[in-house]
CSV table of C-alpha atoms in Angstrom, one decimal:
chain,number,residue,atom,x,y,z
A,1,UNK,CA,8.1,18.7,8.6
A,2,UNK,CA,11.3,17.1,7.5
A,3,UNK,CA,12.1,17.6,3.7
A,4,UNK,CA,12.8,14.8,1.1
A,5,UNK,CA,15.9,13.1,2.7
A,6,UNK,CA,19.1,11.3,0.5
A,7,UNK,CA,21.9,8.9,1.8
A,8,UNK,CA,24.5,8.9,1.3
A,9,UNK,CA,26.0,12.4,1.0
A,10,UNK,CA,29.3,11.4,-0.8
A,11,UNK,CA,30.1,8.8,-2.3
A,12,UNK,CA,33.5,7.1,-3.9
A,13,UNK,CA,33.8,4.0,-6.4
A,14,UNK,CA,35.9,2.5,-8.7
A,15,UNK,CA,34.6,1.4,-12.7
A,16,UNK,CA,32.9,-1.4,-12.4
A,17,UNK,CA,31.4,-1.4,-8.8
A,18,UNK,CA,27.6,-1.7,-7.7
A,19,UNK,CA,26.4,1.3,-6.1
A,20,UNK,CA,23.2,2.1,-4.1
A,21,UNK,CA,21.5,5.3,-3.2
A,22,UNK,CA,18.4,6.2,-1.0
A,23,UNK,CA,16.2,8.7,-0.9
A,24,UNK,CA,13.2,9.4,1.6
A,25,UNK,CA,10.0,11.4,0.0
A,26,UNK,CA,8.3,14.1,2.1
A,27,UNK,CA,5.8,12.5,4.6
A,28,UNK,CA,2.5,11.8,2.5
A,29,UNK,CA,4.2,12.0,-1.0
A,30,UNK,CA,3.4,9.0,-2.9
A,31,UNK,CA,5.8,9.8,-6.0
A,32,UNK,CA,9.4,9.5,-6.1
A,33,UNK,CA,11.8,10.9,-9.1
A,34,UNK,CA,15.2,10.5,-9.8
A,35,UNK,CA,17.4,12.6,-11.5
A,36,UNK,CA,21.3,13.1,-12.9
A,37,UNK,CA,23.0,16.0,-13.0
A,38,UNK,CA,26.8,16.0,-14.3
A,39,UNK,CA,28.7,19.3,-13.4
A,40,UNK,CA,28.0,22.5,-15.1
A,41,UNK,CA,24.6,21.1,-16.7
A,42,UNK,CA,20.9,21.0,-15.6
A,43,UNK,CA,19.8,17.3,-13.7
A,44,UNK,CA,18.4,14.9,-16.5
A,45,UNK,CA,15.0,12.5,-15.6
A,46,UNK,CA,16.1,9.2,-14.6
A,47,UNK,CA,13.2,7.5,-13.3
A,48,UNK,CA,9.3,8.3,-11.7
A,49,UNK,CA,8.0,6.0,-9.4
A,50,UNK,CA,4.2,6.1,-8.1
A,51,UNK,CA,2.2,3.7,-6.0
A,52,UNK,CA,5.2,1.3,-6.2
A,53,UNK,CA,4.7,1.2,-10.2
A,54,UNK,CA,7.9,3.3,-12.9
A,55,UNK,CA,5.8,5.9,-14.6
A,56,UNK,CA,8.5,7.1,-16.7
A,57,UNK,CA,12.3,6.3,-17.5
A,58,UNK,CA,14.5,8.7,-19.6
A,59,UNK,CA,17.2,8.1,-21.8
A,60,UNK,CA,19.6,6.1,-19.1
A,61,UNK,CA,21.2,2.5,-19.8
A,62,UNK,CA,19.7,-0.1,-18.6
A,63,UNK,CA,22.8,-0.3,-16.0
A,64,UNK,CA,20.1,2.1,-13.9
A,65,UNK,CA,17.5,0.7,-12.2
A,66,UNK,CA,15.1,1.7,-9.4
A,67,UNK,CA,12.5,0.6,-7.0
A,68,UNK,CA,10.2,2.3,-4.7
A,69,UNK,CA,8.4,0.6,-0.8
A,70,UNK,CA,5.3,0.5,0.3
A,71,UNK,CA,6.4,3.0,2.5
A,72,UNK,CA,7.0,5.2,-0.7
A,73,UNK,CA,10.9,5.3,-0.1
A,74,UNK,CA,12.8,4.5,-3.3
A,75,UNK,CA,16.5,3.3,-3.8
A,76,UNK,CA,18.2,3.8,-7.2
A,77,UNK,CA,20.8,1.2,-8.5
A,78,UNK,CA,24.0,1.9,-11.2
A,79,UNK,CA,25.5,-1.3,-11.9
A,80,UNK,CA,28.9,-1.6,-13.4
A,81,UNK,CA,30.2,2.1,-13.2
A,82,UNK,CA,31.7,4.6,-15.5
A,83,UNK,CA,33.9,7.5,-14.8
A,84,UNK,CA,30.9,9.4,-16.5
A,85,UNK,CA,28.6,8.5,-13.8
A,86,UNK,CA,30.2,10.8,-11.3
A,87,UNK,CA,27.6,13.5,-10.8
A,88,UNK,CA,24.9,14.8,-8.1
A,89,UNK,CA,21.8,12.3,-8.2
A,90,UNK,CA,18.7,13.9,-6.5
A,91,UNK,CA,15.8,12.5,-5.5
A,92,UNK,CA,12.3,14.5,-5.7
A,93,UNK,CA,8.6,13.5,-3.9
A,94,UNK,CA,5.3,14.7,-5.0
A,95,UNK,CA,2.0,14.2,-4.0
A,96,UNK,CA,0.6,12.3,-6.7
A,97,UNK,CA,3.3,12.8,-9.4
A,98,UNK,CA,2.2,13.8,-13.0
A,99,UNK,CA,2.5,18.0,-12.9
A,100,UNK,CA,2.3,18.5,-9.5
A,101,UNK,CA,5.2,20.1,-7.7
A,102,UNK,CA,8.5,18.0,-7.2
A,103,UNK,CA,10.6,18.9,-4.0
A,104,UNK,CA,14.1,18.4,-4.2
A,105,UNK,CA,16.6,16.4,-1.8
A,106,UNK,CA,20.4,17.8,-0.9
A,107,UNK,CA,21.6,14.9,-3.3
A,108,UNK,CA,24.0,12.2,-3.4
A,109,UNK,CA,27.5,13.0,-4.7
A,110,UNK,CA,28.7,10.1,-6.7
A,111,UNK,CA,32.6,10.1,-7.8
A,112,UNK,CA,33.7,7.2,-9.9
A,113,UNK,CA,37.5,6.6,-10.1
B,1,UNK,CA,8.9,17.3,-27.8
B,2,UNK,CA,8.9,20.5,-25.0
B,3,UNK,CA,12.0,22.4,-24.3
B,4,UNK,CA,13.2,25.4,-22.2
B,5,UNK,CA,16.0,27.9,-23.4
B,6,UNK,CA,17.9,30.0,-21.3
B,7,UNK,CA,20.0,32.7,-23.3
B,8,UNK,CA,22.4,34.0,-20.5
B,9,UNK,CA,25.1,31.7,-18.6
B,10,UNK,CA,25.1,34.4,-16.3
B,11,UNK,CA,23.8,37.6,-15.1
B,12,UNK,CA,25.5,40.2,-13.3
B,13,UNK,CA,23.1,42.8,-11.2
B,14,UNK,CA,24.3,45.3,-8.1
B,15,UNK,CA,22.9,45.2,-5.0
B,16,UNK,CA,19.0,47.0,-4.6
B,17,UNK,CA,18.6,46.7,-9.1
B,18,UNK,CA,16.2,44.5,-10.7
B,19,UNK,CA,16.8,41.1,-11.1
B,20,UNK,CA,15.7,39.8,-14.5
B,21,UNK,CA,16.0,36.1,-15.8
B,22,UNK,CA,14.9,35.2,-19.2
B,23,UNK,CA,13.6,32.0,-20.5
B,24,UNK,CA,11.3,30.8,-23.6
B,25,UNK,CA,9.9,27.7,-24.0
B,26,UNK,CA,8.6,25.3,-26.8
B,27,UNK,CA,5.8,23.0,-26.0
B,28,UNK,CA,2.7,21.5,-27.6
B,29,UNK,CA,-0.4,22.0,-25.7
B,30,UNK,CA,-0.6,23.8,-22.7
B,31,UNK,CA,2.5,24.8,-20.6
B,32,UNK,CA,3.5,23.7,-16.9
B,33,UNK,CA,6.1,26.1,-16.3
B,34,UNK,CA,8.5,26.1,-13.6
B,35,UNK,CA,11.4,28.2,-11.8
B,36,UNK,CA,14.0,26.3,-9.1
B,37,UNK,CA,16.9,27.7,-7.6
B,38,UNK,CA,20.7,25.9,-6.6
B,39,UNK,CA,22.7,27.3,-4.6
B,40,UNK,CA,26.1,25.8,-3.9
B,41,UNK,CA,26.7,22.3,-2.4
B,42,UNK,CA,22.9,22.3,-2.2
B,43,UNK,CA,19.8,20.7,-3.8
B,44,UNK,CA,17.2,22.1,-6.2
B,45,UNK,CA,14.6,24.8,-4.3
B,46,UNK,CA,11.1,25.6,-5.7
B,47,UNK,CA,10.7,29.0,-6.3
B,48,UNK,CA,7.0,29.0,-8.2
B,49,UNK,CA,5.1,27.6,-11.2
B,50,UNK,CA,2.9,28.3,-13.6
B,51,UNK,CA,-0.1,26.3,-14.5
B,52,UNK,CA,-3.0,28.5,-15.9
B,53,UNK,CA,-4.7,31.6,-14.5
B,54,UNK,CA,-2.9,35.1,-14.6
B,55,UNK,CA,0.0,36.1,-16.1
B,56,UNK,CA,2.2,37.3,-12.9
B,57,UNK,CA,3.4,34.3,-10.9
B,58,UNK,CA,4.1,35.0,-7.4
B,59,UNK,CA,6.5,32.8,-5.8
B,60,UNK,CA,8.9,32.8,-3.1
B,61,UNK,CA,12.0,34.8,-1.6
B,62,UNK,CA,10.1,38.1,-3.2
B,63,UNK,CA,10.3,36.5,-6.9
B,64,UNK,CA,7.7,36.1,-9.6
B,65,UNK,CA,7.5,35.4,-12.9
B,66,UNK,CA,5.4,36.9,-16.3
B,67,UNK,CA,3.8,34.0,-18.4
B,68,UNK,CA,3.9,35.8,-22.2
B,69,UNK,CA,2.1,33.1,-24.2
B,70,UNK,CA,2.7,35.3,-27.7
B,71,UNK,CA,6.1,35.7,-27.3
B,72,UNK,CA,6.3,32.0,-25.6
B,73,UNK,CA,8.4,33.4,-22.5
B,74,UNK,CA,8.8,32.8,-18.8
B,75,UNK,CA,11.1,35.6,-17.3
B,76,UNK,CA,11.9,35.5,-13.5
B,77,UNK,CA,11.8,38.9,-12.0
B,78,UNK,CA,13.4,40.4,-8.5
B,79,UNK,CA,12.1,44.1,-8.4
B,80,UNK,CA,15.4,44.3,-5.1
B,81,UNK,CA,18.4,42.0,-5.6
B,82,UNK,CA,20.3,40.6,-2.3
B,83,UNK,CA,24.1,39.3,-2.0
B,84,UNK,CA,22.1,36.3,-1.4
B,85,UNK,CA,20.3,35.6,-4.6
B,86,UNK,CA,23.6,34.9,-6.2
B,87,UNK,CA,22.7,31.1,-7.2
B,88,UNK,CA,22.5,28.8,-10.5
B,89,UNK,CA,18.7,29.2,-11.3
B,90,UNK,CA,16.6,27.1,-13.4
B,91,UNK,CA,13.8,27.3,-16.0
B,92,UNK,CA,11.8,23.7,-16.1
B,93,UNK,CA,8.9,22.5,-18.4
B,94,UNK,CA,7.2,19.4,-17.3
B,95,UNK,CA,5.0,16.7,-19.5
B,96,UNK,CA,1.8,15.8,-18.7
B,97,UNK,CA,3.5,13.0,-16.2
B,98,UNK,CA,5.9,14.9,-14.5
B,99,UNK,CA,9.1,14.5,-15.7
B,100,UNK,CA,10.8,17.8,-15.6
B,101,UNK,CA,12.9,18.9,-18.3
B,102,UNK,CA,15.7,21.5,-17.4
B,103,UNK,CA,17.0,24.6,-19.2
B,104,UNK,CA,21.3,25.2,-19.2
B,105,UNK,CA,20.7,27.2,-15.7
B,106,UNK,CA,21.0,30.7,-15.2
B,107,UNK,CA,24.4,31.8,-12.5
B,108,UNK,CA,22.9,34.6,-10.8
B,109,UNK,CA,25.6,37.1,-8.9
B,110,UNK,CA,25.2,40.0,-7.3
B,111,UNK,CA,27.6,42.4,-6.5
B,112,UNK,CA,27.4,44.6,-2.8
C-alpha cells in the first residue's frame, strides 16, 4: 500500500509569493496533519483536519491556511512569505485522528529567498 | 500544558553496544507516548507508542521502550546497535486530539 504522499519535493520562492503544497493521506485515513519543521529543531503542529472539518491549529499566523477533500487529500497554503518559512513541511494521515498513530510523508522542502 | 525533554543532542554508541535514548515527559492525565525516527533527506518513521498496558514497548527495527510512570520517563532501548541506526530520533507526546508535540531530537551515530 502506498504511503502518505507530498508534492512537491523542493520548492523555491521569493518574500512575498503564494505557495501551495499537497499532501495525499494513506488509503482509508480520514485525518490529515500538517506540520513545520525549521532546520536543526523538531516539526511544530500546524493544522489537523478530519472529515473535511480543522480540529486543531497551533501557534502559526494567520498567513497559514489549510483545507482538506472529500477525498481526504489536504493542500496547505502560506501566503505572503518570509525568509523564516523556509523549512521541511510534512504532512501526516490517521485513521480517525485524535491519539491514534500519525504516519509521516517525505515532506516538502520550502526555501524562501 | 504536556511537554517532552530530551537531555542529549547526541549519542555516540559502537557497533553490537546498547543503544539507550532518554526522554521524560510532563503531562496531566494520562500519557500517549511516542518514539519516531529521521533519517537524512527523509520524513518522520514510527517506531512505537505507548498508550497503557505494560511497561516494555515493543516497536520496530528491534527497538522498544520502558514507560517509568514514577520517574515520568520514556527511554528508547537497542539491546545491538547497527551502522544504520545512526538517525535524528524523536520523543513525542500527544493531547487528547492528536496534535503531537516534539522533544529537541536525539542524533543517534554509530561508529563500525
Amino acid at each position: 500500500d502506498a504511503g502518505v504522499t507530498q508534492s512537491p519535493t523542493h520548492l523555491i520562492k521569493t518574500r512575498g509569493q503564494q505557495v501551495t503544497l499537497r499532501c495525499s493521506p494513506i488509503s482509508g485515513h480520514k485525518s490529515v496533519s500538517w506540520y513545520q519543521q525549521v532546520l536543526g529543531q523538531g516539526p511544530q503542529f500546524i493544522f489537523q483536519y478530519y472529515e473535511k472539518e480543522e480540529r486543531g491549529r497551533g501557534n502559526f499566523p494567520d498567513r497559514f491556511s489549510a483545507r482538506q477533500f472529500p477525498n481526504y487529500s489536504s493542500e496547505l497554503n502560506v501566503n505572503a512569505l518570509l525568509l523564516g518559512d523556509s523549512a521541511l513541511y510534512l504532512c501526516a494521515s490517521s485513521l480517525e485522528g485524535g491519539r491514534e498513530t500519525q504516519y509521516f510523508g517525505p515532506g516538502t522542502r520550502l526555501l524562501v529567498l | 500544558a504536556q511537554s517532552v525533554a530530551q537531555p542529549e543532542d547526541q549519542v555516540n554508541v559502537a557497533e553490537g553496544n546498547p543503544l539507550t535514548v532518554k526522554c521524560t515527559y510532563s503531562v496531566s492525565g494520562n500519557p500517549y507516548l511516542f518514539w519516531y525516527v529521521q533519517y537524512p533527506n527523509r520524513g518522520l518513521q514510527f517506531l512505537l507508542k505507548y498508550i497503557t498496558g505494560d511497561n516494555l514497548v515493543k516497536g520496530s527495527y528491534g527497538f522498544e521502550a520502558e514507560f517509568n510512570k514514577s520517574q515520568t520517563s520514556f527511554h528508547l532501548k537497542k539491546p545491538s546497535a547497527l551502522v544504520s541506526d545512526s538517525a535524528l530520533y524523536f520523543c513525542v507526546v500527544t493531547d487528547s486530539w492528536g496534535k503531537l508535540q516534539f522533544g529537541a531530537g536525539t542524533q543517534v551515530v554509530v561508529t563500525p
